[in-house]
Coordinates of C-alpha atoms and ligand atoms in Angstrom, one line a residue:
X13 CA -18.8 -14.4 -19.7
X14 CA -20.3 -14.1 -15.9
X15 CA -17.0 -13.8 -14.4
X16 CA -18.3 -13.9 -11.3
X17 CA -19.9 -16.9 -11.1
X18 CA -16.3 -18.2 -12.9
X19 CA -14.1 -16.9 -10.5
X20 CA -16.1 -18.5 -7.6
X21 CA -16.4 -21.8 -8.8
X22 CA -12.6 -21.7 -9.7
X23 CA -11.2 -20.3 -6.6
X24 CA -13.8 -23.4 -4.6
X25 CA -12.7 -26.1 -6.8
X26 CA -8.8 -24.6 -6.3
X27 CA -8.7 -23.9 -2.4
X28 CA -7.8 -20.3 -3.5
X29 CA -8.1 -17.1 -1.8
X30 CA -8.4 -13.7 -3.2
X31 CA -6.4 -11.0 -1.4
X32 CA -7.5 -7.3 -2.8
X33 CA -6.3 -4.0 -1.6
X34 CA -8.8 -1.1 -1.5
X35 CA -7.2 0.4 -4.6
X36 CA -8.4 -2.2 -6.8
X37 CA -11.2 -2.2 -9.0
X38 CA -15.3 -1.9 -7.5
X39 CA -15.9 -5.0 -8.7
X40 CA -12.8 -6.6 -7.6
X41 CA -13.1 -5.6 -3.9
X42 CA -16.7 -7.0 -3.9
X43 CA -15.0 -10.3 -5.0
X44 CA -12.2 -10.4 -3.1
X45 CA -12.2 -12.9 0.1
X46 CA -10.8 -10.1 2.4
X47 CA -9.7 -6.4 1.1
X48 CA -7.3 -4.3 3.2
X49 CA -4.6 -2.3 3.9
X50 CA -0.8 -3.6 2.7
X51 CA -0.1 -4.2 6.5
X52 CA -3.6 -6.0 6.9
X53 CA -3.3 -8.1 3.9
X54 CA 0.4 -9.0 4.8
X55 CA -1.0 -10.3 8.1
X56 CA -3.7 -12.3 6.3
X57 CA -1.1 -13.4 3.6
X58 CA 0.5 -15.6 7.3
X59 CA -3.0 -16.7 8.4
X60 CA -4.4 -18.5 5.1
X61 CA -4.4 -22.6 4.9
X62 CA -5.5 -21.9 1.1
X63 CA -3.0 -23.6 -1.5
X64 CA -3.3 -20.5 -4.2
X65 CA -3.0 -16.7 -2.7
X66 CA -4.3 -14.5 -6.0
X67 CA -3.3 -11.1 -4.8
X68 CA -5.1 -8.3 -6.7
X69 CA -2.8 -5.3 -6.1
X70 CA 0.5 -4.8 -7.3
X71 CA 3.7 -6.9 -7.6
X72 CA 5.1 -5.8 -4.2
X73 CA 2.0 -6.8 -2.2
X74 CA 2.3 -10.0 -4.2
X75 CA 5.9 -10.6 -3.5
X76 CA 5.5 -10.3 -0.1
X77 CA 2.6 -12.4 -0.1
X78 CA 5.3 -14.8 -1.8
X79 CA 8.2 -14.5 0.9
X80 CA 5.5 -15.4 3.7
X81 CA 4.5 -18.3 2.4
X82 CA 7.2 -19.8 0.0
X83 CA 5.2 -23.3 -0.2
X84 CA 2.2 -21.7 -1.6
X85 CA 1.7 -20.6 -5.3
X86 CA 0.7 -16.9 -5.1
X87 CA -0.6 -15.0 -8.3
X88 CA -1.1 -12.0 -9.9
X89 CA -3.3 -11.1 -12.4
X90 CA -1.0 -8.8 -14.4
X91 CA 2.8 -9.1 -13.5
X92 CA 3.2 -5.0 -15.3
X93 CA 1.3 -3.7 -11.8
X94 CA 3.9 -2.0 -10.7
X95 CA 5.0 0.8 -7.8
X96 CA 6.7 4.1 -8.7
X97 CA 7.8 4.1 -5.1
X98 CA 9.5 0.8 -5.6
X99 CA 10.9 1.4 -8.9
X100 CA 12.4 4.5 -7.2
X101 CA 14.9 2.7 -5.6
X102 CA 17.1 -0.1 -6.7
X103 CA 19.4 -2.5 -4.8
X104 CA 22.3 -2.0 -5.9
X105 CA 21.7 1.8 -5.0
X106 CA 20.6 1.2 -1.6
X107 CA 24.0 -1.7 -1.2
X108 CA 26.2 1.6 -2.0
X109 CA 24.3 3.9 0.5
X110 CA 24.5 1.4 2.9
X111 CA 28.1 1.4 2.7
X112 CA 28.5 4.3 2.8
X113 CA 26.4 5.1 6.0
X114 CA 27.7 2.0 7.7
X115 CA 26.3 2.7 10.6
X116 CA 22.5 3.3 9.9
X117 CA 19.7 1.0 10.4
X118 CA 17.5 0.7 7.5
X119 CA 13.9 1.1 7.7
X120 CA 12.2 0.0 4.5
X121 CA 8.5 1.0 3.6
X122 CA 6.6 -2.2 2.3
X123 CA 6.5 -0.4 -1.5
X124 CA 10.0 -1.9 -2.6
X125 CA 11.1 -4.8 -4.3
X126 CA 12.9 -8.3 -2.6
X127 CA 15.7 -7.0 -2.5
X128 CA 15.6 -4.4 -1.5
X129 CA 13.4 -5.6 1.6
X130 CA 16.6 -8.2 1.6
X131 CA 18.9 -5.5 2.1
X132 CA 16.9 -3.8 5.1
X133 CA 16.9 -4.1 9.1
X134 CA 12.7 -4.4 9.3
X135 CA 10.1 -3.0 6.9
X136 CA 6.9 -0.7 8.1
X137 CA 3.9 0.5 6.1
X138 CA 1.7 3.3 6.3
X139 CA -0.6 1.4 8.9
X140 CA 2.8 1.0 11.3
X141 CA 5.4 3.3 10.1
X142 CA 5.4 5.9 13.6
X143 CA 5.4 2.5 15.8
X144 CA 8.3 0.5 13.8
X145 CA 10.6 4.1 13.4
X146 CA 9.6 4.8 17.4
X147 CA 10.6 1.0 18.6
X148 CA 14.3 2.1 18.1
X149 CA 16.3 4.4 20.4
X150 CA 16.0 8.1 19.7
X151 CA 19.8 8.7 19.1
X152 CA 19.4 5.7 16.7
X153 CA 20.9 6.7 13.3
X154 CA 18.3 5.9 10.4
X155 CA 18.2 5.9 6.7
X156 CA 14.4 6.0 5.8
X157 CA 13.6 3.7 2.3
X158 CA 11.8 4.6 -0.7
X159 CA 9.0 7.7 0.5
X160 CA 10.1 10.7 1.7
X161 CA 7.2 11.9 2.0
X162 CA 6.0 8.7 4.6
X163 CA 10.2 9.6 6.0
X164 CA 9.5 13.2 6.4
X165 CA 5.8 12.7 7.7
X166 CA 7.3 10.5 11.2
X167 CA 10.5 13.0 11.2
X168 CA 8.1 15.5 12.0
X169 CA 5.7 13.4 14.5
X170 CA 8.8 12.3 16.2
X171 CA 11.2 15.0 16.2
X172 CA 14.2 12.4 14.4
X173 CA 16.3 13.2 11.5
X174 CA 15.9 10.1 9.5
X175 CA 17.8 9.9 6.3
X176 CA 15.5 9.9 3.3
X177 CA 15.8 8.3 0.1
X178 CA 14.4 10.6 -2.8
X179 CA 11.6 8.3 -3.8
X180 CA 7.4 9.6 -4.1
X181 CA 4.2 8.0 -5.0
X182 CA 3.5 9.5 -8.8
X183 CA -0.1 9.4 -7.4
X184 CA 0.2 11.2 -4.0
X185 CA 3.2 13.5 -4.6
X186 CA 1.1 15.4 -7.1
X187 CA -2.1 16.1 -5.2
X188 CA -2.3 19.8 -5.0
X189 CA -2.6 21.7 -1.4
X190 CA -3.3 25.0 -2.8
X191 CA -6.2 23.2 -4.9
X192 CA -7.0 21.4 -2.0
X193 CA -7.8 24.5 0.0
X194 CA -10.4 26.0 -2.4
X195 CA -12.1 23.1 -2.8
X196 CA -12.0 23.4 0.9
X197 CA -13.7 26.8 0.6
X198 CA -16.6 25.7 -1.7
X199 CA -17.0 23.0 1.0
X200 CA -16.6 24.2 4.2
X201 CA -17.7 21.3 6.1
X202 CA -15.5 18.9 4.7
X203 CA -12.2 17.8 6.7
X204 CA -9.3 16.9 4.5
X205 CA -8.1 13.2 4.8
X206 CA -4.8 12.3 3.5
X207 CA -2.7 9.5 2.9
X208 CA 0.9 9.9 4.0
X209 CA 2.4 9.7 1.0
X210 CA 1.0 12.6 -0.3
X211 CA 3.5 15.7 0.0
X212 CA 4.1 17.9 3.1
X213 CA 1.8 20.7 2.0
X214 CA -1.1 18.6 1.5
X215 CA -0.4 16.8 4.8
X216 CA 0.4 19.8 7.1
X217 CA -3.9 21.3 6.1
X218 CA -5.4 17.3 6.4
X219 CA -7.3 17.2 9.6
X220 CA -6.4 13.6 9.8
X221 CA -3.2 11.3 8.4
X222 CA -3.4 7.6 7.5
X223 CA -3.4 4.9 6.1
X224 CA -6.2 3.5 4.0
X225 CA -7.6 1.4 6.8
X226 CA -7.0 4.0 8.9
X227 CA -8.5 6.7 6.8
X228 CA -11.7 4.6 6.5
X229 CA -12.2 3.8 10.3
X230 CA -11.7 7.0 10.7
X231 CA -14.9 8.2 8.5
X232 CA -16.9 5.0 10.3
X233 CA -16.5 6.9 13.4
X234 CA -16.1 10.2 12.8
X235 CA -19.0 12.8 13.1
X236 CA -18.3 14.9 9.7
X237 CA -20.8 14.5 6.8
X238 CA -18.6 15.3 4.0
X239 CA -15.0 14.9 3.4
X240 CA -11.6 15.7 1.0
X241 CA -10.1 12.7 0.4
X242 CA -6.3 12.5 -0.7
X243 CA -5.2 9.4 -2.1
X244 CA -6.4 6.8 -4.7
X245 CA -9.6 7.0 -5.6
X246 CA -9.9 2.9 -5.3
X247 CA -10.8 3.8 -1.4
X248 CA -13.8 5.7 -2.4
X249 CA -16.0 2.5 -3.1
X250 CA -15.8 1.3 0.5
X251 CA -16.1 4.9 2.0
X252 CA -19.5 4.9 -0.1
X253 CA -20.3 1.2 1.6
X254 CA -19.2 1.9 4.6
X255 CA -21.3 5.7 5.1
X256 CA -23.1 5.9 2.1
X257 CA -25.0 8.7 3.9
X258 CA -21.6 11.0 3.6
X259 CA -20.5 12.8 0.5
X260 CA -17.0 12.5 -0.7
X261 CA -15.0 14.8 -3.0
X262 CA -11.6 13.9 -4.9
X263 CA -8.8 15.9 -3.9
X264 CA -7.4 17.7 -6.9
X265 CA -3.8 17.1 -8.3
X266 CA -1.6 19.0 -10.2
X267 CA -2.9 17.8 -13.6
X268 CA -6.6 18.7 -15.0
X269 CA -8.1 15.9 -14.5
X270 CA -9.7 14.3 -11.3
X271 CA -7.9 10.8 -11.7
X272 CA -6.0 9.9 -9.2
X273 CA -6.2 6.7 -10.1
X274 CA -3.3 4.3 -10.0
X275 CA -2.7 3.3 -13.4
X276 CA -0.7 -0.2 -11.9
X277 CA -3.5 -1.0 -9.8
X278 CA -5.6 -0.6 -12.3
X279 CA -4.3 -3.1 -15.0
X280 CA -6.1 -5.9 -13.1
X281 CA -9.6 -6.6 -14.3
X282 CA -12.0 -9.2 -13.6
X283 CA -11.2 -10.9 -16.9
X284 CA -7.6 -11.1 -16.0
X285 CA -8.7 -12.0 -12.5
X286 CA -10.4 -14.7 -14.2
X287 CA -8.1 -16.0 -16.4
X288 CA -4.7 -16.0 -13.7
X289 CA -7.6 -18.7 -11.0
X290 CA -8.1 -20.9 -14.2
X291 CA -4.7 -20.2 -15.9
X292 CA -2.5 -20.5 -12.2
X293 CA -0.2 -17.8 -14.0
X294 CA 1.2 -15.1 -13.9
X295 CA 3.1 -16.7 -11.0
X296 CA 5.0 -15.1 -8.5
X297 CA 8.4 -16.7 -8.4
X298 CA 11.8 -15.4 -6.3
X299 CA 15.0 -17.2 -5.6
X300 CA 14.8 -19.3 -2.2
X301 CA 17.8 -17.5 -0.9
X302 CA 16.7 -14.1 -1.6
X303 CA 13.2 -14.8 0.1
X304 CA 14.9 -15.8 3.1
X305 CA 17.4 -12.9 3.5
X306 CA 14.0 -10.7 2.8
X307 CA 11.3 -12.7 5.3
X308 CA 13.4 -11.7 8.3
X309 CA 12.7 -7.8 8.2
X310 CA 9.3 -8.4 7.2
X311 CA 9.0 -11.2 10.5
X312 CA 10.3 -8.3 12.5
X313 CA 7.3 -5.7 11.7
X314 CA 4.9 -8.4 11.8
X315 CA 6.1 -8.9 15.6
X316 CA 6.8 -5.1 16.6
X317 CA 3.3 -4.3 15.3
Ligands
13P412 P1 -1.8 1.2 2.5 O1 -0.7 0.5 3.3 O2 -2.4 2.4 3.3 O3 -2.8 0.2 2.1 O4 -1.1 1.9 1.3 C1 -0.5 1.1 0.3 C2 -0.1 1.9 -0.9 O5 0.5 1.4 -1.7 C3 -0.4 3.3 -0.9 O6 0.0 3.9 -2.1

């Protein structure tokens, strides 16, 4: 089947837009109506007049796609595309910290669930996270939700001592500085690029931090030919679109292999693409009062960024 020419004709005849996220398949970025950052396709998640969003990334991107526009059907192609970082921490957990620390403000990275988001004072991604932490008072008292790794990353750029839940990215926490560095060696003109979920290690030798958007505006106008990249190896198609006179190497992980691939991003295909536009399932669906309790913290980033 030319799923191509399928998925075009469906998503015309359906008003639907496709939302992808870098990480997704080659062939589903080039298909995709806009591809982004989370922060970017949150943004365009507000925007859209379409009547079906069909969000190729994973369930959290969808979700929030979801409490944005609760009038609108929103899809995605396989419901098992999961987060580590979001199944790192679970409600009822964070309900019983929050007791606990009555008096902290809680800061929520996009990766989590509804209710989680439900349960937080405004949520950040990796595109906003220094602006949304720096927009409260330095004396505030903060408890940092799921990535310590993002937590630790702005305690360090901002001098603050947020609380950090224990969560990681089971892609980024295991990419390897040590390995990093003699790849490094074998390349010596490369600068390192990481994502800030990746650990400390790799983050304190990366001559630049971001997020994926960031990270590839930051190769468009950067002067370097040839770089280390840290993070999923999704973003390496439009780094090769984007400069496809610069050579990019994989930063190494703890494992053997070279895959850092996420393996939830990856159960969407352009069959199952296909088949979600003509099949208008697997739907995102979420109680009405849980998606208002968890639209206002996302409202709030969306207007301090
Ligand atoms: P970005 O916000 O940089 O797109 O990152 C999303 C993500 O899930 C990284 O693992």
């Amino acid at each position: 089947m030319d799923f191509v020419s399928e998925i075009n004709a469906l998503r015309k005849e359906k008003n639907a837009i496709i939302l992808g996220h870098y990480y997704q398949i080659p062939e589903i970025q080039d298909i995709a109506d806009y591809i982004g950052d989370s922060l970017a396709l949150a943004r365009r998640a507000v925007e859209t007049k379409a009547d079906i969003i069909v969000f190729a990334g994973v369930h959290f991107m969808a979700e929030t796609a979801k409490i944005l526009n609760p009038g609108r059907k929103v899809l995605l192609p396989d419901l098992e595309a999961g987060c580590s970082l979001a199944d790192a921490c679970d409600a009822d957990e964070l309900a019983k910290m929050k007791k606990e620390f009555p008096d902290h403000k809680v800061i929520s990275y996009v990766n989590c669930s509804a209710k989680v988001k439900a349960l937080s004072d405004v949520i950040c991604t990796s595109g906003n996270a220094l602006k949304i932490v720096e927009s409260f008072p330095k004396d505030e008292k903060i408890l940092f939700v799921p990535d310590r790794n993002l937590g630790a990353y702005i305690n360090r750029k901002t001098g603050r001592d947020m609380k950090l839940w224990p969560g990681s990215c089971q892609i980024h926490d295991v990419l390897n500085a040590e390995k990093v560095l003699k790849l490094k060696l074998s390349k010596p003109e490369a600068k390192v690029i990481a994502h800030p979920e990746c650990n400390p290690a790799v983050l304190e030798i990366a001559d630049f931090v971001g997020s994926t958007a960031a990270m590839l505006n930051f190769i468009v106008k950067d002067s370097s030919r040839e770089y280390i990249v840290a993070t999923e190896t999704g973003i390496l198609h439009q780094m090769r679109k984007l400069t496809p006179q610069k050579k990019f190497f994989v930063a190494t992980n703890d494992e053997t292999c070279l895959c850092n691939d996420c393996p939830y991003m990856k159960l969407n295909t352009m069959e199952k693409l296909y088949r979600c536009l003509k099949d208008e399932t697997p739907e995102i669906i979420l109680d009405k009062e849980l998606m208002d309790r968890a639209r206002k913290p996302i409202e709030t980033m969306l207007r301090l960024s």
